[in-house]
Amino acid sequence: MYKVSRQREWIYDYIQSHPDRHMSVEEIYEGLKAENREVSVATVYRNLKILQDENRIASLMLESGKQVFDKTCRPHDHLICTTCQKIFDLDMPYDRSIERKAEHQLHIPIESHSLVLYGTCADCLQKKGKV
Amino acid sequence: MYKVSRQREWIYDYIQSHPDRHMSVEEIYEGLKAENREVSVATVYRNLKILQDENRIASLMLESGKQVFDKTCRPHDHLICTTCQKIFDLDMPYDRSIERKAEHQLHIPIESHSLVLYGTCADCLQKKGKV
DNA sequence: ATAAATGCAAACCTTTTGCACCCTA
DNA sequence: TAGGGTGCAAAAGGTTTGCATTTAT
């Protein structure tokens, strides 16, 4: 159905090559431009949708309503640092026991969950300690 | 700082009197109009912000990017039914052990969390059983 | 009396769409 | 060479803002 396109691969590569960031549409658009890989905004929007549809990337909606993109579709939780606001993918095993526990309490089948932790990331913790 | 206003109380009452729904700005606006309590959209937006600022209500951002409002600020988890899409406030105790567990694994302090479960709600489960 | 709240319309931003042209398979 | 894909600009959608007027304290 979808064909390969140069622009789509630029976008995909850009996300993969910044694994520690979770970027918004605008950040991706501006970032590519800065690398002399300018793509029109419309194309960025269209391709981010297609990449999600192909399960090559995932997206995460922040409480602010800003959508950011994740390099992987593998289920995992997130940490949002309440100091620097950075978003981290957690290596902590995605915990199905949370779902099993809820099933027992609610008596309904649970298929998946979304967990975001808010706290201070290791970097910020270290910086605070140094003051 | 804030004064009492008729419109703000209408909005607050409207949210409180529909505890089983999590409504968007538009649904609140339309709902009030249907009760002959028309308030301008701008005022609905302004007051929903103020009500949150006063901690009288909370809001929840859905994956779709739609913001919906919650009658309570008490920390609690949510269930989103994957069949009817309704959102439920969970009575399940807000589980601090999730945070403690993450602290142990990540060695950083966790302040709070946001947990959304996806599954089939009791109503939909029953309807399915009846087929 | 004064500071906040309202309604209205204009302004804003972000996302989507229509269309002529271009590029994969 | 047919069916996606692209850029551009216009359109659409949702939210905010400026301002004159009204309302609460």
Tab-separated table of C-alpha atoms (C1' of nucleotides) in Angstrom:
chain	number	residue	atom	x	y	z
A	1	MET	CA	0.000	0.000	0.000
A	2	TYR	CA	2.580	2.585	1.057
A	3	LYS	CA	5.604	3.230	-1.130
A	4	VAL	CA	9.039	4.161	0.096
A	5	SER	CA	9.663	7.866	0.158
A	6	ARG	CA	12.810	9.819	0.817
A	7	GLN	CA	11.055	12.270	3.127
A	8	ARG	CA	9.432	9.538	5.201
A	9	GLU	CA	12.772	7.850	5.782
A	10	TRP	CA	14.353	11.155	6.786
A	11	ILE	CA	11.642	11.562	9.391
A	12	TYR	CA	11.996	8.000	10.600
A	13	ASP	CA	15.782	8.268	10.778
A	14	TYR	CA	15.557	11.538	12.584
A	15	ILE	CA	13.404	9.998	15.306
A	16	GLN	CA	15.599	6.900	15.564
A	17	SER	CA	18.766	8.939	15.813
A	18	HIS	CA	17.473	10.958	18.769
A	19	PRO	CA	16.351	8.096	20.984
A	20	ASP	CA	16.643	10.098	24.167
A	21	ARG	CA	14.271	12.793	23.026
A	22	HIS	CA	10.565	12.651	22.473
A	23	MET	CA	9.899	15.254	19.855
A	24	SER	CA	6.813	17.060	18.747
A	25	VAL	CA	5.831	17.607	15.127
A	26	GLU	CA	7.372	21.030	15.197
A	27	GLU	CA	10.642	19.857	16.715
A	28	ILE	CA	10.948	17.190	14.055
A	29	TYR	CA	10.133	19.666	11.318
A	30	GLU	CA	12.665	22.207	12.592
A	31	GLY	CA	15.262	19.570	13.343
A	32	LEU	CA	15.176	18.206	9.835
A	33	LYS	CA	15.418	21.690	8.418
A	34	ALA	CA	18.530	22.290	10.509
A	35	GLU	CA	20.048	19.197	8.913
A	36	ASN	CA	19.269	20.504	5.446
A	37	ARG	CA	16.558	17.956	4.983
A	38	GLU	CA	13.662	20.311	4.669
A	39	VAL	CA	10.284	18.681	4.333
A	40	SER	CA	7.007	20.579	4.233
A	41	VAL	CA	4.951	20.618	7.414
A	42	ALA	CA	2.061	18.875	5.700
A	43	THR	CA	4.387	16.058	4.735
A	44	VAL	CA	5.701	15.757	8.266
A	45	TYR	CA	2.167	15.395	9.569
A	46	ARG	CA	1.207	12.916	6.872
A	47	ASN	CA	4.259	10.766	7.386
A	48	LEU	CA	4.101	10.686	11.149
A	49	LYS	CA	0.609	9.247	10.763
A	50	ILE	CA	1.799	6.687	8.229
A	51	LEU	CA	4.776	5.662	10.368
A	52	GLN	CA	2.421	5.041	13.270
A	53	ASP	CA	0.071	3.155	11.022
A	54	GLU	CA	2.959	0.950	9.959
A	55	ASN	CA	3.903	0.461	13.600
A	56	ARG	CA	7.354	1.823	13.041
A	57	ILE	CA	6.946	4.512	15.684
A	58	ALA	CA	4.467	5.332	18.448
A	59	SER	CA	3.174	8.521	19.907
A	60	LEU	CA	2.475	9.765	23.376
A	61	MET	CA	0.087	12.530	24.347
A	62	LEU	CA	1.323	14.785	27.114
A	63	GLU	CA	-0.974	16.344	29.698
A	64	SER	CA	-0.409	19.659	27.957
A	65	GLY	CA	-2.011	18.258	24.828
A	66	LYS	CA	1.259	18.183	22.970
A	67	GLN	CA	1.852	15.017	20.996
A	68	VAL	CA	5.363	13.610	20.963
A	69	PHE	CA	6.834	10.650	19.134
A	70	ASP	CA	8.542	7.573	20.393
A	71	LYS	CA	11.081	5.618	18.405
A	72	THR	CA	9.576	2.286	19.398
A	73	CYS	CA	6.177	0.622	19.474
A	74	ARG	CA	7.194	-1.884	22.117
A	75	PRO	CA	4.930	-1.340	25.149
A	76	HIS	CA	6.751	0.493	27.876
A	77	ASP	CA	6.134	3.064	30.569
A	78	HIS	CA	7.441	6.608	30.748
A	79	LEU	CA	9.048	8.879	33.254
A	80	ILE	CA	8.561	12.601	32.994
A	81	CYS	CA	11.066	14.599	35.003
A	82	THR	CA	9.296	17.233	37.045
A	83	THR	CA	12.455	19.335	37.003
A	84	CYS	CA	13.685	19.324	33.412
A	85	GLN	CA	10.479	18.029	31.800
A	86	LYS	CA	12.397	15.482	29.743
A	87	ILE	CA	10.600	12.252	28.904
A	88	PHE	CA	12.302	8.902	29.407
A	89	ASP	CA	11.386	5.495	28.103
A	90	LEU	CA	11.536	3.118	31.032
A	91	ASP	CA	13.415	-0.119	30.802
A	92	MET	CA	11.461	-1.375	33.758
A	93	PRO	CA	9.535	-4.355	32.504
A	94	TYR	CA	6.085	-3.337	31.344
A	95	ASP	CA	4.175	-4.731	34.240
A	96	ARG	CA	1.250	-6.943	33.304
A	97	SER	CA	0.629	-7.587	36.978
A	98	ILE	CA	-0.892	-4.117	37.180
A	99	GLU	CA	-3.483	-5.306	34.698
A	100	ARG	CA	-4.042	-8.628	36.448
A	101	LYS	CA	-4.519	-6.856	39.754
A	102	ALA	CA	-7.087	-4.503	38.264
A	103	GLU	CA	-8.921	-7.414	36.687
A	104	HIS	CA	-9.294	-9.009	40.094
A	105	GLN	CA	-10.593	-5.845	41.658
A	106	LEU	CA	-12.910	-4.802	38.865
A	107	HIS	CA	-13.957	-8.175	37.469
A	108	ILE	CA	-13.549	-7.056	33.891
A	109	PRO	CA	-10.895	-7.940	31.305
A	110	ILE	CA	-8.034	-5.461	30.933
A	111	GLU	CA	-6.142	-5.411	27.669
A	112	SER	CA	-3.419	-2.859	28.224
A	113	HIS	CA	-2.408	0.123	30.274
A	114	SER	CA	-0.603	3.402	30.074
A	115	LEU	CA	1.613	4.402	32.964
A	116	VAL	CA	3.494	7.652	33.340
A	117	LEU	CA	5.627	8.302	36.383
A	118	TYR	CA	6.488	11.803	37.524
A	119	GLY	CA	9.673	12.355	39.488
A	120	THR	CA	13.205	13.651	39.335
A	121	CYS	CA	15.465	12.104	36.725
A	122	ALA	CA	18.967	10.908	37.570
A	123	ASP	CA	20.619	13.922	35.910
A	124	CYS	CA	18.565	16.453	37.795
A	125	LEU	CA	18.998	14.526	40.999
A	126	GLN	CA	22.774	14.707	40.610
A	127	LYS	CA	22.694	18.418	39.784
A	128	LYS	CA	20.607	19.125	42.844
A	129	GLY	CA	22.998	17.149	45.007
A	130	LYS	CA	25.915	19.235	43.781
A	131	VAL	CA	24.473	22.572	44.893
B	1	MET	CA	-8.571	36.874	43.856
B	2	TYR	CA	-11.446	35.230	41.998
B	3	LYS	CA	-14.981	36.414	42.521
B	4	VAL	CA	-18.024	34.222	42.490
B	5	SER	CA	-19.731	34.185	39.140
B	6	ARG	CA	-23.017	32.728	38.063
B	7	GLN	CA	-21.534	31.228	34.905
B	8	ARG	CA	-18.655	29.583	36.728
B	9	GLU	CA	-21.020	27.900	39.162
B	10	TRP	CA	-23.191	26.690	36.311
B	11	ILE	CA	-20.150	25.049	34.771
B	12	TYR	CA	-19.047	23.566	38.059
B	13	ASP	CA	-22.537	22.268	38.830
B	14	TYR	CA	-22.839	20.829	35.378
B	15	ILE	CA	-19.674	18.795	35.827
B	16	GLN	CA	-20.631	17.674	39.323
B	17	SER	CA	-24.085	16.609	38.238
B	18	HIS	CA	-22.741	14.339	35.513
B	19	PRO	CA	-20.216	12.394	37.555
B	20	ASP	CA	-20.245	9.405	35.253
B	21	ARG	CA	-19.228	11.383	32.206
B	22	HIS	CA	-15.965	13.015	31.391
B	23	MET	CA	-16.870	15.872	29.156
B	24	SER	CA	-14.916	18.002	26.765
B	25	VAL	CA	-15.163	21.768	26.538
B	26	GLU	CA	-17.610	21.456	23.729
B	27	GLU	CA	-19.823	18.951	25.487
B	28	ILE	CA	-19.998	21.210	28.526
B	29	TYR	CA	-20.770	24.218	26.366
B	30	GLU	CA	-23.516	22.400	24.470
B	31	GLY	CA	-24.853	20.713	27.567
B	32	LEU	CA	-25.314	23.990	29.379
B	33	LYS	CA	-27.000	25.502	26.367
B	34	ALA	CA	-29.456	22.604	26.345
B	35	GLU	CA	-30.323	23.456	29.941
B	36	ASN	CA	-30.957	27.078	29.026
B	37	ARG	CA	-27.820	28.167	30.746
B	38	GLU	CA	-25.991	29.516	27.757
B	39	VAL	CA	-22.491	30.736	28.434
B	40	SER	CA	-20.121	31.946	25.727
B	41	VAL	CA	-17.382	29.560	24.629
B	42	ALA	CA	-14.684	31.957	25.759
B	43	THR	CA	-16.205	31.987	29.214
B	44	VAL	CA	-16.368	28.210	29.326
B	45	TYR	CA	-12.663	28.024	28.487
B	46	ARG	CA	-11.745	30.720	30.987
B	47	ASN	CA	-13.725	29.157	33.785
B	48	LEU	CA	-12.541	25.622	33.235
B	49	LYS	CA	-9.019	26.982	33.715
B	50	ILE	CA	-9.991	28.838	36.844
B	51	LEU	CA	-11.805	25.832	38.303
B	52	GLN	CA	-8.684	23.759	37.786
B	53	ASP	CA	-6.568	26.491	39.285
B	54	GLU	CA	-8.804	26.473	42.338
B	55	ASN	CA	-8.517	22.686	42.492
B	56	ARG	CA	-12.243	22.270	42.250
B	57	ILE	CA	-11.980	20.053	39.165
B	58	ALA	CA	-9.229	18.231	37.290
B	59	SER	CA	-8.634	17.451	33.683
B	60	LEU	CA	-7.451	14.440	31.785
B	61	MET	CA	-5.860	14.434	28.358
B	62	LEU	CA	-6.917	11.559	26.142
B	63	GLU	CA	-4.589	9.909	23.653
B	64	SER	CA	-6.588	11.586	20.914
B	65	GLY	CA	-5.556	14.967	22.270
B	66	LYS	CA	-9.027	15.737	23.527
B	67	GLN	CA	-9.137	17.241	26.988
B	68	VAL	CA	-11.916	16.109	29.285
B	69	PHE	CA	-12.831	17.205	32.779
B	70	ASP	CA	-13.103	15.272	35.977
B	71	LYS	CA	-15.351	16.261	38.842
B	72	THR	CA	-12.678	15.558	41.427
B	73	CYS	CA	-9.056	16.396	42.059
B	74	ARG	CA	-8.520	13.406	44.292
B	75	PRO	CA	-5.803	11.249	42.707
B	76	HIS	CA	-7.292	8.219	41.038
B	77	ASP	CA	-6.779	6.020	38.032
B	78	HIS	CA	-9.007	5.692	34.993
B	79	LEU	CA	-10.487	2.956	32.889
B	80	ILE	CA	-11.255	3.608	29.264
B	81	CYS	CA	-13.613	1.072	27.739
B	82	THR	CA	-12.251	-0.156	24.442
B	83	THR	CA	-15.790	-0.944	23.318
B	84	CYS	CA	-17.887	2.101	24.208
B	85	GLN	CA	-15.005	4.523	24.811
B	86	LYS	CA	-16.526	5.728	28.095
B	87	ILE	CA	-14.117	6.855	30.782
B	88	PHE	CA	-14.502	5.636	34.350
B	89	ASP	CA	-12.974	6.927	37.545
B	90	LEU	CA	-11.603	3.927	39.389
B	91	ASP	CA	-12.405	3.362	42.997
B	92	MET	CA	-9.413	1.065	43.183
B	93	PRO	CA	-7.071	2.632	45.699
B	94	TYR	CA	-4.565	4.873	43.968
B	95	ASP	CA	-1.611	2.589	44.319
B	96	ARG	CA	1.476	4.218	45.773
B	97	SER	CA	3.219	0.873	45.631
B	98	ILE	CA	3.608	1.395	41.903
B	99	GLU	CA	5.657	4.468	42.729
B	100	ARG	CA	7.673	2.739	45.457
B	101	LYS	CA	8.450	-0.136	43.126
B	102	ALA	CA	9.672	2.226	40.428
B	103	GLU	CA	11.802	4.087	42.952
B	104	HIS	CA	13.533	0.863	43.819
B	105	GLN	CA	14.198	0.000	40.245
B	106	LEU	CA	15.228	3.432	39.047
B	107	HIS	CA	16.838	4.850	42.184
B	108	ILE	CA	15.144	8.185	41.799
B	109	PRO	CA	12.299	9.771	43.743
B	110	ILE	CA	8.823	9.416	42.222
B	111	GLU	CA	6.190	11.945	43.188
B	112	SER	CA	3.092	10.754	41.412
B	113	HIS	CA	1.823	8.704	38.547
B	114	SER	CA	-0.879	8.563	35.967
B	115	LEU	CA	-2.420	5.216	35.161
B	116	VAL	CA	-5.025	4.503	32.527
B	117	LEU	CA	-6.341	0.990	32.012
B	118	TYR	CA	-7.900	-0.114	28.755
B	119	GLY	CA	-10.429	-2.916	28.802
B	120	THR	CA	-14.106	-3.762	28.550
B	121	CYS	CA	-16.400	-2.077	31.053
B	122	ALA	CA	-19.008	-4.025	32.999
B	123	ASP	CA	-21.883	-2.742	30.854
B	124	CYS	CA	-20.281	-3.737	27.597
B	125	LEU	CA	-19.234	-7.058	29.044
B	126	GLN	CA	-22.821	-7.808	29.953
B	127	LYS	CA	-24.115	-6.754	26.545
B	128	LYS	CA	-21.608	-8.983	24.835
B	129	GLY	CA	-22.608	-11.900	27.028
B	130	LYS	CA	-26.244	-11.492	26.004
B	131	VAL	CA	-25.619	-11.962	22.283
C	1	DA	C1'	-15.524	52.341	43.526
C	2	DT	C1'	-12.690	48.895	41.864
C	3	DA	C1'	-11.338	44.714	40.196
C	4	DA	C1'	-13.003	40.630	38.104
C	5	DA	C1'	-16.145	38.360	34.743
C	6	DT	C1'	-18.811	38.360	30.484
C	7	DG	C1'	-19.963	38.259	25.439
C	8	DC	C1'	-18.581	39.105	21.063
C	9	DA	C1'	-15.569	39.028	17.301
C	10	DA	C1'	-11.106	39.080	15.729
C	11	DA	C1'	-6.787	36.930	16.084
C	12	DC	C1'	-4.022	32.783	16.625
C	13	DC	C1'	-2.087	28.243	16.079
C	14	DT	C1'	-2.064	23.835	14.816
C	15	DT	C1'	-3.577	20.398	11.710
C	16	DT	C1'	-5.847	19.035	7.440
C	17	DT	C1'	-7.074	19.298	2.625
C	18	DG	C1'	-7.219	20.260	-2.503
C	19	DC	C1'	-4.560	20.343	-6.277
C	20	DA	C1'	-0.949	20.330	-9.770
C	21	DC	C1'	3.288	18.105	-10.212
C	22	DC	C1'	6.738	14.327	-9.081
C	23	DC	C1'	8.400	9.791	-7.966
C	24	DT	C1'	8.268	4.712	-6.876
C	25	DA	C1'	7.227	0.061	-8.101
D	1	DT	C1'	2.084	4.268	-16.208
D	2	DA	C1'	-0.758	3.971	-12.338
D	3	DG	C1'	-1.099	5.068	-7.629
D	4	DG	C1'	1.184	6.857	-3.886
D	5	DG	C1'	3.919	11.122	-2.283
D	6	DT	C1'	5.209	16.085	-2.252
D	7	DG	C1'	4.912	21.148	-1.709
D	8	DC	C1'	2.182	24.959	-1.509
D	9	DA	C1'	-1.479	27.665	-0.096
D	10	DA	C1'	-6.060	27.736	1.401
D	11	DA	C1'	-9.308	25.909	4.689
D	12	DA	C1'	-10.662	24.111	8.899
D	13	DG	C1'	-10.738	23.519	13.912
D	14	DG	C1'	-9.956	24.687	18.315
D	15	DT	C1'	-8.397	28.074	21.727
D	16	DT	C1'	-7.121	32.671	23.151
D	17	DT	C1'	-7.356	37.642	23.336
D	18	DG	C1'	-8.870	42.674	23.141
D	19	DC	C1'	-12.329	45.509	24.363
D	20	DA	C1'	-16.538	47.644	25.874
D	21	DT	C1'	-19.921	46.436	29.246
D	22	DT	C1'	-21.724	44.121	33.364
D	23	DT	C1'	-21.319	42.279	37.989
D	24	DA	C1'	-19.471	41.060	42.624
D	25	DT	C1'	-17.351	42.776	46.735
